[in-house]
Amino acid sequence: MRVYDSAAIRNVAFVGHGAAGKTTLVDALAFVSGSSKRHGSIQDGTTLTDYSADEIERKHSISLGVGFAEWMDTKINLLDAPGFLDFLGEGTAALYSADAAIVVINATGGVEVGTEKVWEICDALHLPRLLFVTQMDRERADFERVFDDVKAHLSPKVVPVEIPVGSGADFRGIVSLLTGDTHLYKKGTKTGEYEVVPPPPETGDAYRKYEQQLTEAIASTDDALLEKYLGGEALSREEIIAGLRRGVLAGEIVPMLVGSATLTYGVRALLTEIVDLLPSPLEAPIPDKEGDHGGSPLLGRVFKTVSEPHVGDVTLFRLYRGVIKNGDEVWNHEHSVAEKLNHLSVQQGKERLEVPELRMGDIGSVAKLRDTHTNDTFCHRDRPVHMAPIPYPEAVATSGVVVKNRGEEDKLAAGLHKLHEEDPTFHFEYNSELAQTLIHGRGERHFEIVLGRLQKKFGVHAELVRPKVAYRETLRGKAEGQGKHKKQSGGRGQYGDCWIRLAPRPRGAGYAFEDAIVGGVIPNKYIPAVDRGIQEAAVRGVIAGFPLVDFQAECFDGSYHDVDSNEMSFKMAGILAFRNVAPKARPVLLEPLHDVTVRVPSEYLGDVMGDLSSRRGQILGTDSDGRRTVIKAIVPEAEMYKYATTLHSITHGRGDFHEEFRSYAEAPPEVTAKVAAEHKKEDKEE
Ligand SMILES: Nc1nc2c(ncn2[C@@H]2O[C@H](COP(=O)(O)OP(=O)(O)OP(=O)(O)O)[C@@H](O)[C@H]2O)c(=O)[nH]1
Ligand SMILES: [Mg+2]
């Protein structure tokens, strides 16, 4: 594989809504350029970047795939991101590692939720971008409608630089507004061969309209150009390309292109526009980094780790500064480990092609590193730096997970750990209080993939279960009573006897013990044992087996035996006293409440609030963040199960939410009764 200099590299992320046609387009770009030998398809499961068994089976992308197309002596690195929002982390990684984006839109659909989401990230990163309207060969494809939609919902800066000739089954050519040339495709062409003709009469009006818009937009990028244009002078082709490029880099113009990836129409033109209009790494700003004073000579960031069959862990990284040669050692500052980059490669889908070196800006891959993970920085050992990490979207869904076959618990933990390393939007924990493994991710589709991988890669058969809730108990009243432990079993007996008073304390105040014994009716040395007994019993609660918290216990009377009393007996007395008294002190169940912030387009406000209320949510208020309505509410944790899925279906994916623990509060009687009944059932089963 040839080594490309930084100026001859383009790093481009392909993003957009699910099923827009990104993977098919990336495959076509690599194929038409000659860099990939096969023209693959989703239907046959043969595309360049959807090569995992999961992707072939489900016919959509799940993880970020990387390939390249060599065109006009330039290497275009193609980062193909999945569109489904459950996998938005992959798109985030692609956009943070690229210098430009191609936002792909289906000509039969238009702007969708996934398009808006990635557009927001592109905006935040000030990424230069192109829009590619694909699937123009499909029935009901409508270029004009997509353009109107884009202007209204994405940005007024979008300007067509190409228009289609015909649409649907009649889609047969593309007019370039830059050159006035029309490419008429030869039927049955495999690599997009065409003849060049003048614009056909049917495109006349559209041609004049869009050509004028484009020229105006380009002229506006530069004062001298504008003057020339207003003075009625024609702009030269060089001026047009240079002006357009300037507009794209500044984010002032977003060119819109058109084609069909399956027919490879418009694919050659797209390759050329990528080279002509998008920045090389030399023109792209290096993302924020910390501790980098005076410029470290080497800088790279890992944006993905995949475990591949027969290879092991493959690390994908973007080089921001310096040169890496095959076999070089780099310093991973996060994990304080020197890593030797043997078999330095670039990815062409699942293929790894070895390269002697990579220049600044390029994207590479390397296998079997010792201790390198996603978001780690490569640098020189004597100039250690941390690059700011890629901000992966947060996990918003939680589920319990259990193994179907006993004995697979250890394998489950190992598998989940591995999956977390591959996917930063996936986390897991074992909650010992609840004796349950909890997984956190982006939604049910995400969890489905996790379960599938657990089985395929780690031989673990697991299933999702409702996550248990960490309830608490407390007291609302005062009560007093005795606990007496007495045993006479030959030899030395056991004797402990105490009287206690229990009373509530404020929420969050915890537990307090008071020694109110007078006259030594219980010897001093045994009183801490009473305290311990009470605390031990409180952990198991009295209503539903949950820890009883925020109360005070006062030991005010008791008796002892000269020979038979010991610490153990008084601890037992404390336990018995608690079990006797606590049920009389009006115990109540406490449930965890979450602060929930939901962001939705205002048209869904009513439905979303109605749903929150049906979850026993208390709406605190609504506000606007400029784009969307922000709803703040307090909702019991127990009612938030599968909220991500519900919100998605109410808002057609246009809603977002964030939740965090707020406090414990008394549960209503019907909830208490239900939880207590469940506890009784579980107790019996054990
Ligand atoms: N007719 C036609 N079908 C296309 C075209 N491009 C893609 N498709 C089909 O549209 C479907 C989705 O294509 P993909 O390439 O998987 O789309 P994607 O954007 O990668 O989808 P995700 O990765 O799941 O977000 C597949 O069935 C493709 O065969 C096109 O230009 N014309
Ligand atoms: Mg795809």
PDB file of N, CA, C and O in Angstrom, residues 286 289-292 294-301 317-325 328-333 339 341 344 358-362 377-387:
ATOM      1  N   ILE A 286      -6.443  21.134  14.697  1.00  0.00           N
ATOM      2  CA  ILE A 286      -6.265  19.982  15.595  1.00  0.00           C
ATOM      3  C   ILE A 286      -7.200  20.176  16.783  1.00  0.00           C
ATOM      4  O   ILE A 286      -7.244  21.254  17.364  1.00  0.00           O
ATOM      5  N   LYS A 289      -6.601  19.841  23.088  1.00  0.00           N
ATOM      6  CA  LYS A 289      -5.828  18.875  23.857  1.00  0.00           C
ATOM      7  C   LYS A 289      -5.320  19.553  25.107  1.00  0.00           C
ATOM      8  O   LYS A 289      -5.273  20.779  25.194  1.00  0.00           O
ATOM      9  N   GLU A 290      -4.965  18.732  26.086  1.00  0.00           N
ATOM     10  CA  GLU A 290      -4.490  19.301  27.347  1.00  0.00           C
ATOM     11  C   GLU A 290      -2.997  19.079  27.467  1.00  0.00           C
ATOM     12  O   GLU A 290      -2.455  18.120  26.958  1.00  0.00           O
ATOM     13  N   GLY A 291      -2.350  19.945  28.179  1.00  0.00           N
ATOM     14  CA  GLY A 291      -0.948  19.747  28.542  1.00  0.00           C
ATOM     15  C   GLY A 291      -0.016  19.770  27.353  1.00  0.00           C
ATOM     16  O   GLY A 291       1.111  19.330  27.439  1.00  0.00           O
ATOM     17  N   ASP A 292      -0.491  20.282  26.217  1.00  0.00           N
ATOM     18  CA  ASP A 292       0.355  20.253  25.036  1.00  0.00           C
ATOM     19  C   ASP A 292       0.982  21.629  24.837  1.00  0.00           C
ATOM     20  O   ASP A 292       0.512  22.432  24.053  1.00  0.00           O
ATOM     21  N   GLY A 294       3.721  23.969  23.465  1.00  0.00           N
ATOM     22  CA  GLY A 294       4.818  24.049  22.510  1.00  0.00           C
ATOM     23  C   GLY A 294       4.753  22.973  21.437  1.00  0.00           C
ATOM     24  O   GLY A 294       5.639  22.886  20.609  1.00  0.00           O
ATOM     25  N   GLY A 295       3.725  22.167  21.457  1.00  0.00           N
ATOM     26  CA  GLY A 295       3.541  21.249  20.336  1.00  0.00           C
ATOM     27  C   GLY A 295       4.301  19.949  20.457  1.00  0.00           C
ATOM     28  O   GLY A 295       5.496  19.878  20.165  1.00  0.00           O
ATOM     29  N   SER A 296       3.607  18.907  20.870  1.00  0.00           N
ATOM     30  CA  SER A 296       4.227  17.593  20.893  1.00  0.00           C
ATOM     31  C   SER A 296       4.434  17.144  19.452  1.00  0.00           C
ATOM     32  O   SER A 296       3.580  17.372  18.606  1.00  0.00           O
ATOM     33  N   PRO A 297       5.574  16.530  19.145  1.00  0.00           N
ATOM     34  CA  PRO A 297       5.839  16.155  17.748  1.00  0.00           C
ATOM     35  C   PRO A 297       4.958  15.009  17.242  1.00  0.00           C
ATOM     36  O   PRO A 297       4.845  14.809  16.042  1.00  0.00           O
ATOM     37  N   LEU A 298       4.368  14.255  18.167  1.00  0.00           N
ATOM     38  CA  LEU A 298       3.524  13.129  17.745  1.00  0.00           C
ATOM     39  C   LEU A 298       2.209  13.191  18.500  1.00  0.00           C
ATOM     40  O   LEU A 298       2.184  13.420  19.711  1.00  0.00           O
ATOM     41  N   LEU A 299       1.123  13.003  17.761  1.00  0.00           N
ATOM     42  CA  LEU A 299      -0.182  13.081  18.404  1.00  0.00           C
ATOM     43  C   LEU A 299      -1.176  12.224  17.616  1.00  0.00           C
ATOM     44  O   LEU A 299      -1.356  12.412  16.422  1.00  0.00           O
ATOM     45  N   GLY A 300      -1.784  11.285  18.307  1.00  0.00           N
ATOM     46  CA  GLY A 300      -2.799  10.447  17.661  1.00  0.00           C
ATOM     47  C   GLY A 300      -3.862  10.079  18.676  1.00  0.00           C
ATOM     48  O   GLY A 300      -3.613  10.093  19.873  1.00  0.00           O
ATOM     49  N   ARG A 301      -5.070   9.800  18.200  1.00  0.00           N
ATOM     50  CA  ARG A 301      -6.125   9.413  19.134  1.00  0.00           C
ATOM     51  C   ARG A 301      -6.839   8.157  18.631  1.00  0.00           C
ATOM     52  O   ARG A 301      -7.175   8.056  17.452  1.00  0.00           O
ATOM     53  N   PHE A 317      -6.892   4.359  14.772  1.00  0.00           N
ATOM     54  CA  PHE A 317      -6.507   5.668  15.314  1.00  0.00           C
ATOM     55  C   PHE A 317      -6.342   6.690  14.202  1.00  0.00           C
ATOM     56  O   PHE A 317      -6.111   6.360  13.041  1.00  0.00           O
ATOM     57  N   ARG A 318      -6.470   7.946  14.599  1.00  0.00           N
ATOM     58  CA  ARG A 318      -6.240   9.059  13.682  1.00  0.00           C
ATOM     59  C   ARG A 318      -4.971   9.759  14.146  1.00  0.00           C
ATOM     60  O   ARG A 318      -4.818  10.074  15.333  1.00  0.00           O
ATOM     61  N   LEU A 319      -4.077   9.989  13.206  1.00  0.00           N
ATOM     62  CA  LEU A 319      -2.827  10.675  13.507  1.00  0.00           C
ATOM     63  C   LEU A 319      -3.036  12.172  13.284  1.00  0.00           C
ATOM     64  O   LEU A 319      -3.425  12.578  12.191  1.00  0.00           O
ATOM     65  N   TYR A 320      -2.811  12.980  14.310  1.00  0.00           N
ATOM     66  CA  TYR A 320      -3.017  14.429  14.186  1.00  0.00           C
ATOM     67  C   TYR A 320      -1.718  15.177  13.935  1.00  0.00           C
ATOM     68  O   TYR A 320      -1.722  16.284  13.421  1.00  0.00           O
ATOM     69  N   ARG A 321      -0.611  14.552  14.365  1.00  0.00           N
ATOM     70  CA  ARG A 321       0.657  15.233  14.157  1.00  0.00           C
ATOM     71  C   ARG A 321       1.767  14.192  14.095  1.00  0.00           C
ATOM     72  O   ARG A 321       1.704  13.177  14.790  1.00  0.00           O
ATOM     73  N   GLY A 322       2.776  14.450  13.279  1.00  0.00           N
ATOM     74  CA  GLY A 322       3.926  13.554  13.216  1.00  0.00           C
ATOM     75  C   GLY A 322       3.773  12.450  12.193  1.00  0.00           C
ATOM     76  O   GLY A 322       2.802  12.401  11.433  1.00  0.00           O
ATOM     77  N   VAL A 323       4.765  11.572  12.181  1.00  0.00           N
ATOM     78  CA  VAL A 323       4.801  10.444  11.251  1.00  0.00           C
ATOM     79  C   VAL A 323       5.005   9.183  12.087  1.00  0.00           C
ATOM     80  O   VAL A 323       5.765   9.196  13.052  1.00  0.00           O
ATOM     81  N   ILE A 324       4.325   8.116  11.736  1.00  0.00           N
ATOM     82  CA  ILE A 324       4.548   6.838  12.423  1.00  0.00           C
ATOM     83  C   ILE A 324       5.033   5.838  11.390  1.00  0.00           C
ATOM     84  O   ILE A 324       4.426   5.682  10.321  1.00  0.00           O
ATOM     85  N   LYS A 325       6.155   5.174  11.719  1.00  0.00           N
ATOM     86  CA  LYS A 325       6.669   4.139  10.821  1.00  0.00           C
ATOM     87  C   LYS A 325       6.302   2.776  11.385  1.00  0.00           C
ATOM     88  O   LYS A 325       6.152   2.613  12.605  1.00  0.00           O
ATOM     89  N   ASP A 328       7.334   1.313  14.903  1.00  0.00           N
ATOM     90  CA  ASP A 328       7.637   2.387  15.864  1.00  0.00           C
ATOM     91  C   ASP A 328       6.991   2.109  17.219  1.00  0.00           C
ATOM     92  O   ASP A 328       5.949   1.464  17.300  1.00  0.00           O
ATOM     93  N   GLU A 329       7.637   2.678  18.237  1.00  0.00           N
ATOM     94  CA  GLU A 329       7.042   2.607  19.555  1.00  0.00           C
ATOM     95  C   GLU A 329       6.391   3.949  19.860  1.00  0.00           C
ATOM     96  O   GLU A 329       6.975   4.994  19.596  1.00  0.00           O
ATOM     97  N   VAL A 330       5.169   3.921  20.357  1.00  0.00           N
ATOM     98  CA  VAL A 330       4.519   5.171  20.755  1.00  0.00           C
ATOM     99  C   VAL A 330       4.182   5.064  22.237  1.00  0.00           C
ATOM    100  O   VAL A 330       4.114   3.967  22.797  1.00  0.00           O
ATOM    101  N   TRP A 331       3.978   6.210  22.860  1.00  0.00           N
ATOM    102  CA  TRP A 331       3.672   6.241  24.288  1.00  0.00           C
ATOM    103  C   TRP A 331       2.174   6.487  24.473  1.00  0.00           C
ATOM    104  O   TRP A 331       1.628   7.447  23.934  1.00  0.00           O
ATOM    105  N   ASN A 332       1.549   5.579  25.210  1.00  0.00           N
ATOM    106  CA  ASN A 332       0.142   5.763  25.563  1.00  0.00           C
ATOM    107  C   ASN A 332       0.117   6.346  26.969  1.00  0.00           C
ATOM    108  O   ASN A 332       0.365   5.643  27.953  1.00  0.00           O
ATOM    109  N   HIS A 333      -0.166   7.628  27.041  1.00  0.00           N
ATOM    110  CA  HIS A 333      -0.043   8.339  28.310  1.00  0.00           C
ATOM    111  C   HIS A 333      -1.133   7.931  29.301  1.00  0.00           C
ATOM    112  O   HIS A 333      -0.880   7.801  30.495  1.00  0.00           O
ATOM    113  N   GLU A 339       3.724   1.267  23.409  1.00  0.00           N
ATOM    114  CA  GLU A 339       3.136   0.275  22.506  1.00  0.00           C
ATOM    115  C   GLU A 339       3.941   0.230  21.208  1.00  0.00           C
ATOM    116  O   GLU A 339       4.255   1.266  20.630  1.00  0.00           O
ATOM    117  N   LEU A 341       4.024  -0.522  17.383  1.00  0.00           N
ATOM    118  CA  LEU A 341       3.034  -0.616  16.315  1.00  0.00           C
ATOM    119  C   LEU A 341       3.558  -1.511  15.184  1.00  0.00           C
ATOM    120  O   LEU A 341       4.048  -1.028  14.165  1.00  0.00           O
ATOM    121  N   LEU A 344       1.781  -2.159  10.993  1.00  0.00           N
ATOM    122  CA  LEU A 344       1.008  -0.922  10.810  1.00  0.00           C
ATOM    123  C   LEU A 344       0.206  -1.038   9.510  1.00  0.00           C
ATOM    124  O   LEU A 344       0.750  -1.412   8.471  1.00  0.00           O
ATOM    125  N   LEU A 358       2.775   6.076   8.134  1.00  0.00           N
ATOM    126  CA  LEU A 358       1.583   6.918   8.016  1.00  0.00           C
ATOM    127  C   LEU A 358       2.008   8.349   8.298  1.00  0.00           C
ATOM    128  O   LEU A 358       2.741   8.611   9.247  1.00  0.00           O
ATOM    129  N   ARG A 359       1.510   9.266   7.453  1.00  0.00           N
ATOM    130  CA  ARG A 359       1.849  10.673   7.646  1.00  0.00           C
ATOM    131  C   ARG A 359       0.754  11.373   8.433  1.00  0.00           C
ATOM    132  O   ARG A 359      -0.381  10.890   8.503  1.00  0.00           O
ATOM    133  N   MET A 360       1.120  12.514   8.946  1.00  0.00           N
ATOM    134  CA  MET A 360       0.201  13.353   9.707  1.00  0.00           C
ATOM    135  C   MET A 360      -1.184  13.421   9.038  1.00  0.00           C
ATOM    136  O   MET A 360      -1.282  13.659   7.834  1.00  0.00           O
ATOM    137  N   GLY A 361      -2.224  13.167   9.822  1.00  0.00           N
ATOM    138  CA  GLY A 361      -3.582  13.284   9.316  1.00  0.00           C
ATOM    139  C   GLY A 361      -4.202  11.970   8.893  1.00  0.00           C
ATOM    140  O   GLY A 361      -5.415  11.857   8.785  1.00  0.00           O
ATOM    141  N   ASP A 362      -3.355  10.956   8.650  1.00  0.00           N
ATOM    142  CA  ASP A 362      -3.899   9.702   8.124  1.00  0.00           C
ATOM    143  C   ASP A 362      -4.581   8.874   9.227  1.00  0.00           C
ATOM    144  O   ASP A 362      -4.449   9.162  10.421  1.00  0.00           O
ATOM    145  N   THR A 377      -4.550   8.499  23.897  1.00  0.00           N
ATOM    146  CA  THR A 377      -3.700   9.329  23.037  1.00  0.00           C
ATOM    147  C   THR A 377      -2.360   8.638  22.789  1.00  0.00           C
ATOM    148  O   THR A 377      -1.778   8.080  23.714  1.00  0.00           O
ATOM    149  N   PHE A 378      -1.880   8.669  21.556  1.00  0.00           N
ATOM    150  CA  PHE A 378      -0.504   8.254  21.244  1.00  0.00           C
ATOM    151  C   PHE A 378       0.369   9.504  21.198  1.00  0.00           C
ATOM    152  O   PHE A 378       0.003  10.498  20.576  1.00  0.00           O
ATOM    153  N   CYS A 379       1.549   9.448  21.814  1.00  0.00           N
ATOM    154  CA  CYS A 379       2.441  10.606  21.781  1.00  0.00           C
ATOM    155  C   CYS A 379       3.867  10.133  21.994  1.00  0.00           C
ATOM    156  O   CYS A 379       4.139   8.939  22.022  1.00  0.00           O
ATOM    157  N   HIS A 380       4.790  11.105  22.155  1.00  0.00           N
ATOM    158  CA  HIS A 380       6.168  10.761  22.507  1.00  0.00           C
ATOM    159  C   HIS A 380       6.278  10.670  24.008  1.00  0.00           C
ATOM    160  O   HIS A 380       5.691  11.463  24.737  1.00  0.00           O
ATOM    161  N   ARG A 381       7.083   9.736  24.477  1.00  0.00           N
ATOM    162  CA  ARG A 381       7.198   9.500  25.910  1.00  0.00           C
ATOM    163  C   ARG A 381       7.708  10.736  26.651  1.00  0.00           C
ATOM    164  O   ARG A 381       7.279  11.035  27.770  1.00  0.00           O
ATOM    165  N   ASP A 382       8.623  11.471  26.023  1.00  0.00           N
ATOM    166  CA  ASP A 382       9.183  12.633  26.730  1.00  0.00           C
ATOM    167  C   ASP A 382       8.327  13.893  26.533  1.00  0.00           C
ATOM    168  O   ASP A 382       8.651  14.946  27.063  1.00  0.00           O
ATOM    169  N   ARG A 383       7.265  13.802  25.754  1.00  0.00           N
ATOM    170  CA  ARG A 383       6.343  14.939  25.607  1.00  0.00           C
ATOM    171  C   ARG A 383       4.907  14.452  25.778  1.00  0.00           C
ATOM    172  O   ARG A 383       4.089  14.527  24.865  1.00  0.00           O
ATOM    173  N   PRO A 384       4.606  13.921  26.969  1.00  0.00           N
ATOM    174  CA  PRO A 384       3.279  13.292  27.133  1.00  0.00           C
ATOM    175  C   PRO A 384       2.130  14.291  27.053  1.00  0.00           C
ATOM    176  O   PRO A 384       2.210  15.380  27.626  1.00  0.00           O
ATOM    177  N   VAL A 385       1.083  13.931  26.308  1.00  0.00           N
ATOM    178  CA  VAL A 385      -0.117  14.776  26.216  1.00  0.00           C
ATOM    179  C   VAL A 385      -1.367  13.891  26.244  1.00  0.00           C
ATOM    180  O   VAL A 385      -1.322  12.711  25.925  1.00  0.00           O
ATOM    181  N   HIS A 386      -2.453  14.513  26.652  1.00  0.00           N
ATOM    182  CA  HIS A 386      -3.768  13.870  26.564  1.00  0.00           C
ATOM    183  C   HIS A 386      -4.576  14.676  25.573  1.00  0.00           C
ATOM    184  O   HIS A 386      -4.748  15.875  25.763  1.00  0.00           O
ATOM    185  N   MET A 387      -5.104  14.046  24.558  1.00  0.00           N
ATOM    186  CA  MET A 387      -6.066  14.777  23.735  1.00  0.00           C
ATOM    187  C   MET A 387      -7.420  14.713  24.418  1.00  0.00           C
ATOM    188  O   MET A 387      -7.729  13.735  25.099  1.00  0.00           O
TER     189      MET A 387
END
